[in-house]
Tab-separated table of C-alpha atoms in Angstrom:
chain	number	residue	atom	x	y	z
R	1	GLY	CA	-79.019	-63.563	232.381
R	2	LEU	CA	-82.167	-61.713	231.335
R	3	HIS	CA	-81.543	-58.431	229.368
R	4	ILE	CA	-84.256	-55.995	228.945
R	5	PRO	CA	-83.633	-54.098	225.903
R	6	VAL	CA	-83.433	-50.355	225.920
R	7	ASN	CA	-86.014	-48.697	223.693
R	8	PRO	CA	-83.850	-46.627	221.050
R	9	PHE	CA	-86.534	-44.195	220.628
R	10	PHE	CA	-86.759	-43.438	224.385
R	11	GLU	CA	-85.306	-39.647	225.233
R	12	TRP	CA	-83.830	-38.460	228.502
R	13	TYR	CA	-84.298	-35.009	229.863
R	14	LEU	CA	-82.269	-33.527	232.368
R	15	TYR	CA	-83.675	-30.634	234.746
R	16	ASP	CA	-81.086	-28.877	237.170
R	17	VAL	CA	-83.233	-28.060	240.113
R	18	ARG	CA	-80.436	-26.121	241.919
R	19	GLN	CA	-80.990	-22.384	242.460
R	20	LYS	CA	-80.178	-20.363	239.417
R	21	SER	CA	-79.634	-16.591	238.831
R	22	HIS	CA	-80.642	-14.909	235.505
R	23	LEU	CA	-79.602	-11.200	234.789
R	24	GLU	CA	-81.792	-9.204	232.563
R	25	GLU	CA	-81.371	-5.758	231.171
R	26	ALA	CA	-84.514	-3.727	229.890
R	27	ASN	CA	-85.236	-0.064	228.883
R	28	VAL	CA	-88.177	1.097	230.950
R	29	PRO	CA	-90.221	4.063	230.108
R	30	SER	CA	-91.540	6.482	232.804
R	31	GLN	CA	-94.295	8.897	232.567
R	32	ASP	CA	-92.213	11.610	231.211
R	33	GLN	CA	-91.511	9.179	228.124
R	34	LEU	CA	-87.763	8.927	229.084
R	35	GLN	CA	-86.029	5.625	228.647
R	36	THR	CA	-84.062	4.261	231.729
R	37	LYS	CA	-82.017	1.053	231.507
R	38	ILE	CA	-82.476	-1.044	234.310
R	39	GLN	CA	-80.518	-4.346	235.227
R	40	VAL	CA	-82.433	-7.015	237.149
R	41	SER	CA	-81.388	-10.296	238.682
R	42	VAL	CA	-83.957	-13.236	239.376
R	43	GLN	CA	-83.027	-16.001	241.686
R	44	PHE	CA	-85.188	-18.950	240.745
R	45	ARG	CA	-85.104	-22.900	240.726
R	46	LEU	CA	-87.329	-25.645	239.081
R	47	GLU	CA	-89.493	-27.597	241.119
R	48	LYS	CA	-88.313	-31.322	240.704
R	49	ASP	CA	-91.830	-32.765	241.307
R	50	ARG	CA	-93.097	-30.830	238.503
R	51	ALA	CA	-90.572	-31.607	235.946
R	52	PRO	CA	-93.147	-33.691	233.955
R	53	MET	CA	-95.435	-31.006	233.762
R	54	ILE	CA	-92.776	-28.511	232.782
R	55	LEU	CA	-91.567	-30.746	229.920
R	56	LYS	CA	-95.075	-31.278	228.744
R	57	GLU	CA	-96.265	-27.585	228.885
R	58	THR	CA	-93.056	-25.706	228.420
R	59	GLY	CA	-90.251	-27.916	227.230
R	60	GLN	CA	-86.707	-28.067	228.629
R	61	ALA	CA	-84.898	-25.777	231.192
R	62	ALA	CA	-83.736	-23.377	229.011
R	63	ASP	CA	-87.433	-22.962	227.451
R	64	VAL	CA	-88.836	-21.986	230.915
R	65	LEU	CA	-86.526	-19.047	230.872
R	66	LYS	CA	-87.069	-17.924	227.340
R	67	VAL	CA	-90.829	-18.747	227.420
R	68	HIS	CA	-91.791	-17.593	230.784
R	69	ILE	CA	-89.070	-15.736	233.042
R	70	VAL	CA	-87.986	-13.287	230.591
R	71	PRO	CA	-91.029	-12.102	228.884
R	72	LYS	CA	-93.144	-11.987	232.293
R	73	LEU	CA	-90.184	-9.839	233.906
R	74	ARG	CA	-89.956	-7.481	231.009
R	75	SER	CA	-93.732	-6.876	231.012
R	76	LEU	CA	-93.545	-6.283	234.696
R	77	LEU	CA	-90.760	-3.836	234.412
R	78	ARG	CA	-92.682	-1.830	231.936
R	79	GLU	CA	-95.612	-1.794	234.120
R	80	GLN	CA	-93.667	-0.680	236.910
R	81	GLY	CA	-92.384	2.276	234.890
R	82	LYS	CA	-95.847	3.625	234.141
R	83	ALA	CA	-96.132	4.492	237.733
R	84	ILE	CA	-93.108	6.515	237.878
R	85	LYS	CA	-93.459	10.108	237.053
R	86	ARG	CA	-89.812	11.170	236.236
R	87	ALA	CA	-86.827	9.073	235.184
R	88	GLU	CA	-84.639	10.263	238.082
R	89	ASP	CA	-87.085	8.900	240.484
R	90	PHE	CA	-85.701	5.489	239.867
R	91	PHE	CA	-82.825	6.511	241.661
R	92	LEU	CA	-84.898	6.942	244.807
R	93	GLU	CA	-84.603	4.059	247.492
R	94	GLU	CA	-88.282	3.824	248.077
R	95	THR	CA	-88.991	3.607	244.327
R	96	GLN	CA	-86.427	0.830	244.154
R	97	GLN	CA	-87.813	-1.049	247.157
R	98	ASN	CA	-91.236	-0.851	245.848
R	99	MET	CA	-90.259	-2.107	242.352
R	100	GLN	CA	-88.235	-5.301	243.868
R	101	THR	CA	-91.421	-6.243	245.989
R	102	SER	CA	-93.645	-5.714	243.085
R	103	LEU	CA	-91.520	-7.670	240.733
R	104	LEU	CA	-91.159	-10.525	243.157
R	105	GLU	CA	-94.605	-10.803	243.777
R	106	GLY	CA	-95.751	-10.623	240.033
R	107	LEU	CA	-93.061	-13.317	239.149
R	108	ARG	CA	-94.168	-15.631	241.801
R	109	ASP	CA	-97.885	-15.396	241.085
R	110	TYR	CA	-97.062	-16.130	237.330
R	111	LEU	CA	-94.529	-18.716	237.825
R	112	THR	CA	-95.674	-20.974	240.482
R	113	THR	CA	-98.152	-22.502	238.231
R	114	LYS	CA	-95.265	-23.089	235.862
R	115	GLY	CA	-93.188	-25.120	238.098
R	116	VAL	CA	-90.879	-22.283	238.906
R	117	ASN	CA	-89.937	-21.081	242.287
R	118	VAL	CA	-88.787	-17.488	242.579
R	119	GLY	CA	-86.645	-16.657	245.490
R	120	ALA	CA	-85.640	-13.049	245.152
R	121	VAL	CA	-85.575	-10.213	242.548
R	122	LEU	CA	-82.900	-7.549	242.983
R	123	ILE	CA	-82.286	-4.364	241.005
R	124	ARG	CA	-78.607	-4.491	240.127
R	125	ASP	CA	-77.885	-1.221	238.107
R	126	ILE	CA	-80.018	1.918	236.998
R	127	SER	CA	-78.751	4.010	233.952
R	128	LEU	CA	-80.422	7.145	233.161
R	129	PRO	CA	-80.142	8.923	229.744
R	130	PRO	CA	-76.938	10.976	229.586
R	131	PHE	CA	-78.746	14.441	229.718
R	132	ILE	CA	-80.575	13.584	232.793
R	133	ILE	CA	-77.471	12.481	234.649
R	134	LYS	CA	-75.748	15.689	233.505
R	135	ALA	CA	-78.818	17.740	234.720
R	136	ILE	CA	-78.866	15.875	238.051
R	137	GLU	CA	-75.007	16.553	238.624
R	138	SER	CA	-75.681	20.171	237.831
R	139	LYS	CA	-78.566	20.259	240.390
R	140	LYS	CA	-76.367	18.687	243.011
R	141	GLU	CA	-73.689	21.259	242.254
R	142	ARG	CA	-76.052	24.261	242.642
R	143	GLU	CA	-77.633	22.666	245.838
R	144	GLN	CA	-73.934	22.285	247.129
R	145	GLU	CA	-73.161	25.913	246.414
R	146	VAL	CA	-76.455	26.916	248.110
R	147	GLU	CA	-75.483	24.890	251.053
R	148	LYS	CA	-71.974	26.366	251.054
R	149	GLN	CA	-73.547	30.115	250.947
R	150	LYS	CA	-75.970	29.125	253.764
R	151	ALA	CA	-73.072	28.022	255.902
R	152	GLU	CA	-71.199	31.221	255.066
R	153	LEU	CA	-74.304	33.354	255.897
R	154	GLU	CA	-74.680	31.451	259.188
R	155	ARG	CA	-71.104	31.902	259.934
R	156	PHE	CA	-71.394	35.601	259.215
R	157	SER	CA	-74.372	35.910	261.420
R	158	THR	CA	-72.770	34.286	264.176
R	159	GLU	CA	-69.815	36.485	264.032
R	160	GLN	CA	-72.170	39.602	264.157
R	161	GLN	CA	-74.195	38.339	266.904
R	162	GLN	CA	-71.006	37.815	268.915
R	163	LYS	CA	-69.760	41.341	268.160
R	164	VAL	CA	-73.061	42.796	269.270
R	165	ALA	CA	-73.038	40.636	272.315
R	166	LEU	CA	-69.411	42.038	273.187
R	167	ALA	CA	-70.421	45.817	272.245
R	168	LYS	CA	-73.338	45.292	274.589
R	169	ALA	CA	-71.158	43.956	277.419
R	170	GLU	CA	-68.563	46.663	276.852
R	171	SER	CA	-71.421	49.363	276.848
R	172	GLU	CA	-72.850	47.813	280.116
R	173	ALA	CA	-69.367	47.758	281.770
R	174	ALA	CA	-68.955	51.404	280.591
R	175	THR	CA	-72.245	52.408	282.090
R	176	GLU	CA	-71.381	50.663	285.319
R	177	GLN	CA	-68.117	52.379	285.408
R	178	ALA	CA	-69.711	55.781	284.798
R	179	ALA	CA	-72.097	55.048	287.435
R	180	LYS	CA	-69.321	54.108	289.856
R	181	MET	CA	-67.325	57.360	288.913
R	182	MET	CA	-70.703	59.458	289.375
R	183	VAL	CA	-71.009	58.116	292.801
R	184	LEU	CA	-67.496	58.879	293.842
R	185	ALA	CA	-67.910	62.304	292.301
R	186	ASP	CA	-70.906	62.889	294.305
R	187	ALA	CA	-69.309	61.638	297.501
R	188	GLN	CA	-66.179	63.901	296.937
R	189	ALA	CA	-68.579	66.863	296.375
R	190	TYR	CA	-70.375	66.003	299.389
R	191	GLU	CA	-67.147	66.044	301.536
R	192	ILE	CA	-66.044	69.376	300.131
R	193	GLU	CA	-69.515	70.832	300.622
R	194	LYS	CA	-69.024	69.447	304.430
R	195	ILE	CA	-65.645	70.736	304.793
R	196	ASN	CA	-66.740	74.292	303.298
R	197	THR	CA	-69.610	74.084	305.678
R	198	ALA	CA	-67.259	73.306	308.717
R	199	ILE	CA	-64.846	75.938	307.752
R	200	GLY	CA	-67.517	78.582	307.298
R	201	SER	CA	-69.186	77.689	310.802
R	202	ASN	CA	-66.256	76.751	313.088
R	203	PRO	CA	-62.942	78.743	313.056
R	204	SER	CA	-61.438	76.068	315.089
R	205	TYR	CA	-61.499	73.677	312.071
R	206	VAL	CA	-58.946	75.930	310.090
R	207	LYS	CA	-56.601	76.138	313.093
R	208	LEU	CA	-56.820	72.299	313.140
R	209	GLN	CA	-56.002	72.110	309.436
R	210	ALA	CA	-53.119	74.724	309.941
R	211	LEU	CA	-51.658	72.544	312.913
R	212	GLU	CA	-51.764	69.424	310.677
R	213	ALA	CA	-50.138	71.198	308.036
R	214	LEU	CA	-47.199	72.321	310.427
R	215	LYS	CA	-46.805	68.981	311.584
R	216	ALA	CA	-46.240	67.731	308.099
R	217	ILE	CA	-43.844	70.601	307.205
R	218	SER	CA	-41.838	70.047	310.494
R	219	LYS	CA	-40.849	66.573	309.387
R	220	ASN	CA	-38.861	68.286	306.326
R	221	PRO	CA	-35.516	70.092	307.567
R	222	ALA	CA	-35.330	72.165	304.182
R	223	SER	CA	-38.801	73.704	304.715
R	224	LYS	CA	-39.003	77.095	306.126
R	225	ILE	CA	-42.132	78.221	307.909
R	226	TYR	CA	-43.556	81.943	307.440
R	227	PHE	CA	-46.614	83.411	309.212
R	228	MET	CA	-48.836	85.975	307.141
R	229	ASN	CA	-49.684	87.648	310.368
R	230	GLY	CA	-48.568	86.653	313.482
R	231	ASP	CA	-51.101	88.606	315.438
R	232	SER	CA	-53.740	86.556	313.525
R	233	PRO	CA	-55.825	84.231	315.653
R	234	SER	CA	-55.616	81.732	312.850
R	235	PRO	CA	-52.234	82.248	311.323
R	236	LEU	CA	-51.679	79.839	308.170
R	237	PRO	CA	-48.287	78.702	307.603
R	238	LEU	CA	-46.590	79.324	304.062
R	239	MET	CA	-43.600	76.745	303.217
R	240	ASN	CA	-40.871	78.043	301.118
R	241	ILE	CA	-39.090	74.816	299.788
R	242	GLY	CA	-36.002	74.496	297.709
R	243	ILE	CA	-34.089	77.712	298.416
R	244	ASN	CA	-30.435	77.247	298.943
R	245	LYS	CA	-28.199	80.051	300.052
């Protein structure tokens, strides 16, 4: 049959258009001139329809990473660092979210025309200078100690408030009890006053009391009754108790 000869000078270039992930690590300076090591992963894939353009303008798949993705990513990271005042601010969740968003948008704007589709940019790790880490740990320890002292002060304050409330309740109870005793004393004084008035103005009251006393004494067989003056119109009984012959 007919055989078409293969051009021995013809080259084949293979491009894997499946999604790839590249991990990049860079030292990023902040406004305080400190270097923070940041590890970032970029998820991307090559657009198959633009493979000829990639080959013509850039080269093979490995060249895309070396020529476009890595340099642009490092450049964007340095630009992001210029907006960070202090190195420790890289640990803030808001800072990391803003960085990821800015890096993703920056890479997409740049790489779309290069035949690269960027799916995501994720910050994997952040490593501050050792002395900054130590300073942060010391700061956290101080904050924890302050919180501990604050909690102890609040507990002491609560206990004191409870003691004051208890003392107030006891004082109010004592005042109420004293008021009751005062009312009772006033009632007893009033009763004594009335009795004295009755005795002074009515001799019959004395006789009545004498009869009541005699009635009570008569119930005790050991009691002996004497009269101070039998001729007295109001003889008062005297009781001699406990004399055994």
